[in-house]
Amino acid sequence: MNKVAIYPGTFDPVTNGHLDIIKRSVELFDKVIIAIAKSSSKTPMFELKDRKKMMELATINIPKVECVCFDTLLADFAKENKAKLIIRGLRVVSDFEYELQMGYANASLNDELDTIYFMPTLKNAFISSSIIRSILQHNGKVSHLIPEVVYEYIQKIKG
């Protein structure tokens, strides 16, 4: 039996915290699909194709990972990919409340779907994509918060 899990997010951009969760996830599952959401409503800083490329670069040496873009309900995406588990990260208490609601909503749409939550390691607990975007907008240093290949890619596309 193949255990397929989905780690969804906008990954705008991918952070060291995301990679922390991905690396621990591949130890538990046969395949981890990194589902990069289009998320037009969030007005991402980076284009979908760039977010996918950054994730592919960041996970190139991590086995059992597949990077896919999606623009559907997560519950439907999970059915299409024969996945029964969603992976989510919890950094702070406010994350828990939101993620609990989303987990219940997804389960109500797909009764075979369950959510597993990972806490990032302590050194990555404060990192979020929104913090990275804010620092980037003010030309601050982010190289220690994101994978080196992602930092290099961002420098390249910023011009």
mmCIF file of C-alpha atoms in Angstrom:
data_model
loop_
_atom_site.group_PDB
_atom_site.id
_atom_site.type_symbol
_atom_site.label_atom_id
_atom_site.label_comp_id
_atom_site.label_asym_id
_atom_site.label_seq_id
_atom_site.Cartn_x
_atom_site.Cartn_y
_atom_site.Cartn_z
ATOM 1 C CA MET A 1 0.000 0.000 0.000
ATOM 2 C CA ASN A 2 1.364 3.375 -1.044
ATOM 3 C CA LYS A 3 1.083 6.054 1.615
ATOM 4 C CA VAL A 4 0.685 9.341 -0.229
ATOM 5 C CA ALA A 5 0.499 12.624 1.662
ATOM 6 C CA ILE A 6 -0.038 16.155 0.403
ATOM 7 C CA TYR A 7 1.726 19.186 1.812
ATOM 8 C CA PRO A 8 -0.280 22.139 0.462
ATOM 9 C CA GLY A 9 0.550 25.821 0.606
ATOM 10 C CA THR A 10 1.290 28.919 -1.401
ATOM 11 C CA PHE A 11 5.005 28.643 -0.576
ATOM 12 C CA ASP A 12 5.463 32.328 -1.355
ATOM 13 C CA PRO A 13 8.419 31.726 -1.003
ATOM 14 C CA VAL A 14 9.495 28.344 0.374
ATOM 15 C CA THR A 15 11.277 28.738 3.718
ATOM 16 C CA ASN A 16 13.641 26.673 5.837
ATOM 17 C CA GLY A 17 10.599 25.889 7.996
ATOM 18 C CA HIS A 18 8.796 24.349 5.019
ATOM 19 C CA LEU A 19 11.867 22.255 4.194
ATOM 20 C CA ASP A 20 12.081 21.097 7.793
ATOM 21 C CA ILE A 21 8.536 19.705 7.553
ATOM 22 C CA ILE A 22 9.130 18.179 4.109
ATOM 23 C CA LYS A 23 12.282 16.360 5.236
ATOM 24 C CA ARG A 24 10.498 14.862 8.229
ATOM 25 C CA SER A 25 7.437 13.968 6.127
ATOM 26 C CA VAL A 26 9.339 11.875 3.590
ATOM 27 C CA GLU A 27 10.501 9.661 6.448
ATOM 28 C CA LEU A 28 6.876 8.717 7.149
ATOM 29 C CA PHE A 29 5.313 8.475 3.694
ATOM 30 C CA ASP A 30 6.039 6.699 0.420
ATOM 31 C CA LYS A 31 5.355 9.898 -1.518
ATOM 32 C CA VAL A 32 4.861 13.532 -0.511
ATOM 33 C CA ILE A 33 3.136 15.769 -3.027
ATOM 34 C CA ILE A 34 4.045 19.402 -2.504
ATOM 35 C CA ALA A 35 0.832 21.076 -3.692
ATOM 36 C CA ILE A 36 1.512 24.688 -4.613
ATOM 37 C CA ALA A 37 -1.731 26.632 -4.540
ATOM 38 C CA LYS A 38 -2.435 29.311 -7.121
ATOM 39 C CA SER A 39 -4.100 31.402 -4.370
ATOM 40 C CA SER A 40 -5.024 34.464 -6.420
ATOM 41 C CA SER A 41 -6.994 35.822 -3.460
ATOM 42 C CA LYS A 42 -3.787 36.106 -1.412
ATOM 43 C CA THR A 43 -2.039 38.109 -4.173
ATOM 44 C CA PRO A 44 1.277 36.259 -3.909
ATOM 45 C CA MET A 45 4.554 38.121 -4.332
ATOM 46 C CA PHE A 46 5.887 35.468 -6.711
ATOM 47 C CA GLU A 47 4.241 34.006 -9.813
ATOM 48 C CA LEU A 48 2.988 30.420 -9.559
ATOM 49 C CA LYS A 49 5.642 29.170 -12.014
ATOM 50 C CA ASP A 50 8.370 30.809 -9.894
ATOM 51 C CA ARG A 51 7.019 29.356 -6.656
ATOM 52 C CA LYS A 52 7.003 25.904 -8.255
ATOM 53 C CA LYS A 53 10.551 26.361 -9.560
ATOM 54 C CA MET A 54 11.773 27.517 -6.134
ATOM 55 C CA MET A 55 10.207 24.447 -4.509
ATOM 56 C CA GLU A 56 11.715 22.128 -7.128
ATOM 57 C CA LEU A 57 15.151 23.657 -6.550
ATOM 58 C CA ALA A 58 14.776 23.405 -2.767
ATOM 59 C CA THR A 59 13.681 19.744 -2.852
ATOM 60 C CA ILE A 60 15.847 18.446 -5.690
ATOM 61 C CA ASN A 61 17.850 16.225 -3.306
ATOM 62 C CA ILE A 62 14.907 15.066 -1.207
ATOM 63 C CA PRO A 63 13.590 11.696 -2.372
ATOM 64 C CA LYS A 64 9.896 10.835 -2.704
ATOM 65 C CA VAL A 65 8.817 14.442 -3.354
ATOM 66 C CA GLU A 66 6.711 15.655 -6.276
ATOM 67 C CA CYS A 67 5.939 19.355 -6.822
ATOM 68 C CA VAL A 68 2.548 20.107 -8.397
ATOM 69 C CA CYS A 69 0.510 23.290 -8.845
ATOM 70 C CA PHE A 70 -3.220 23.258 -8.168
ATOM 71 C CA ASP A 71 -6.235 25.545 -8.275
ATOM 72 C CA THR A 72 -9.045 23.353 -6.920
ATOM 73 C CA LEU A 73 -10.430 22.403 -3.555
ATOM 74 C CA LEU A 74 -7.754 20.572 -1.581
ATOM 75 C CA ALA A 75 -10.210 17.766 -0.772
ATOM 76 C CA ASP A 76 -10.787 17.198 -4.510
ATOM 77 C CA PHE A 77 -7.061 17.416 -5.260
ATOM 78 C CA ALA A 78 -6.446 14.738 -2.624
ATOM 79 C CA LYS A 79 -9.027 12.410 -4.224
ATOM 80 C CA GLU A 80 -7.501 12.935 -7.669
ATOM 81 C CA ASN A 81 -4.081 11.999 -6.289
ATOM 82 C CA LYS A 82 -5.282 9.084 -4.130
ATOM 83 C CA ALA A 83 -3.994 10.785 -0.993
ATOM 84 C CA LYS A 84 -5.666 10.352 2.372
ATOM 85 C CA LEU A 85 -3.396 12.565 4.433
ATOM 86 C CA ILE A 86 -2.749 16.290 4.454
ATOM 87 C CA ILE A 87 0.408 17.617 6.097
ATOM 88 C CA ARG A 88 0.279 21.003 7.805
ATOM 89 C CA GLY A 89 2.707 22.939 9.955
ATOM 90 C CA LEU A 90 1.830 24.562 13.273
ATOM 91 C CA ARG A 91 4.076 27.340 14.527
ATOM 92 C CA VAL A 92 1.911 29.207 17.020
ATOM 93 C CA VAL A 93 -1.447 28.827 18.777
ATOM 94 C CA SER A 94 -3.229 30.989 16.198
ATOM 95 C CA ASP A 95 -2.109 28.532 13.476
ATOM 96 C CA PHE A 96 -3.820 25.722 15.380
ATOM 97 C CA GLU A 97 -7.238 27.375 15.399
ATOM 98 C CA TYR A 98 -7.171 28.055 11.651
ATOM 99 C CA GLU A 99 -5.698 24.658 10.751
ATOM 100 C CA LEU A 100 -8.244 22.827 12.903
ATOM 101 C CA GLN A 101 -11.089 24.543 11.026
ATOM 102 C CA MET A 102 -9.500 23.751 7.662
ATOM 103 C CA GLY A 103 -8.916 20.127 8.670
ATOM 104 C CA TYR A 104 -12.573 19.717 9.623
ATOM 105 C CA ALA A 105 -13.722 21.461 6.438
ATOM 106 C CA ASN A 106 -11.558 19.174 4.278
ATOM 107 C CA ALA A 107 -12.807 16.083 6.127
ATOM 108 C CA SER A 108 -16.402 17.197 5.561
ATOM 109 C CA LEU A 109 -15.708 17.344 1.806
ATOM 110 C CA ASN A 110 -13.753 14.078 1.683
ATOM 111 C CA ASP A 111 -14.464 11.671 4.538
ATOM 112 C CA GLU A 112 -11.338 9.627 3.744
ATOM 113 C CA LEU A 113 -9.107 12.640 4.313
ATOM 114 C CA ASP A 114 -7.221 13.247 7.541
ATOM 115 C CA THR A 115 -4.717 15.928 8.537
ATOM 116 C CA ILE A 116 -1.435 15.418 10.337
ATOM 117 C CA TYR A 117 0.282 18.389 11.973
ATOM 118 C CA PHE A 118 4.005 18.984 12.365
ATOM 119 C CA MET A 119 5.624 21.505 14.654
ATOM 120 C CA PRO A 120 8.738 23.004 13.087
ATOM 121 C CA THR A 121 12.007 22.659 14.927
ATOM 122 C CA LEU A 122 12.685 25.474 17.367
ATOM 123 C CA LYS A 123 15.159 27.250 15.070
ATOM 124 C CA ASN A 124 12.471 27.471 12.346
ATOM 125 C CA ALA A 125 9.463 28.202 14.552
ATOM 126 C CA PHE A 126 9.358 31.943 13.844
ATOM 127 C CA ILE A 127 9.862 31.741 10.073
ATOM 128 C CA SER A 128 6.876 32.385 7.819
ATOM 129 C CA SER A 129 6.564 33.289 4.162
ATOM 130 C CA SER A 130 4.835 36.544 5.119
ATOM 131 C CA ILE A 131 7.818 37.554 7.276
ATOM 132 C CA ILE A 132 10.155 36.714 4.378
ATOM 133 C CA ARG A 133 8.055 38.789 1.951
ATOM 134 C CA SER A 134 8.054 41.745 4.334
ATOM 135 C CA ILE A 135 11.823 41.606 4.741
ATOM 136 C CA LEU A 136 12.267 41.275 0.957
ATOM 137 C CA GLN A 137 10.054 44.321 0.334
ATOM 138 C CA HIS A 138 12.389 46.340 2.523
ATOM 139 C CA ASN A 139 15.547 44.884 0.947
ATOM 140 C CA GLY A 140 16.482 43.120 4.172
ATOM 141 C CA LYS A 141 18.591 39.989 4.628
ATOM 142 C CA VAL A 142 16.677 36.697 4.191
ATOM 143 C CA SER A 143 19.468 34.356 3.103
ATOM 144 C CA HIS A 144 19.539 32.656 6.520
ATOM 145 C CA LEU A 145 15.756 32.007 6.485
ATOM 146 C CA ILE A 146 15.308 30.370 3.084
ATOM 147 C CA PRO A 147 17.233 27.672 1.219
ATOM 148 C CA GLU A 148 20.318 29.026 -0.540
ATOM 149 C CA VAL A 149 19.070 27.940 -3.981
ATOM 150 C CA VAL A 150 15.806 29.803 -3.366
ATOM 151 C CA TYR A 151 17.698 32.939 -2.323
ATOM 152 C CA GLU A 152 19.778 32.737 -5.502
ATOM 153 C CA TYR A 153 16.653 32.240 -7.628
ATOM 154 C CA ILE A 154 14.941 35.255 -6.045
ATOM 155 C CA GLN A 155 18.041 37.386 -6.703
ATOM 156 C CA LYS A 156 17.991 36.241 -10.334
ATOM 157 C CA ILE A 157 14.314 37.033 -10.962
ATOM 158 C CA LYS A 158 14.473 40.350 -9.103
ATOM 159 C CA GLY A 159 17.128 41.434 -11.584
#
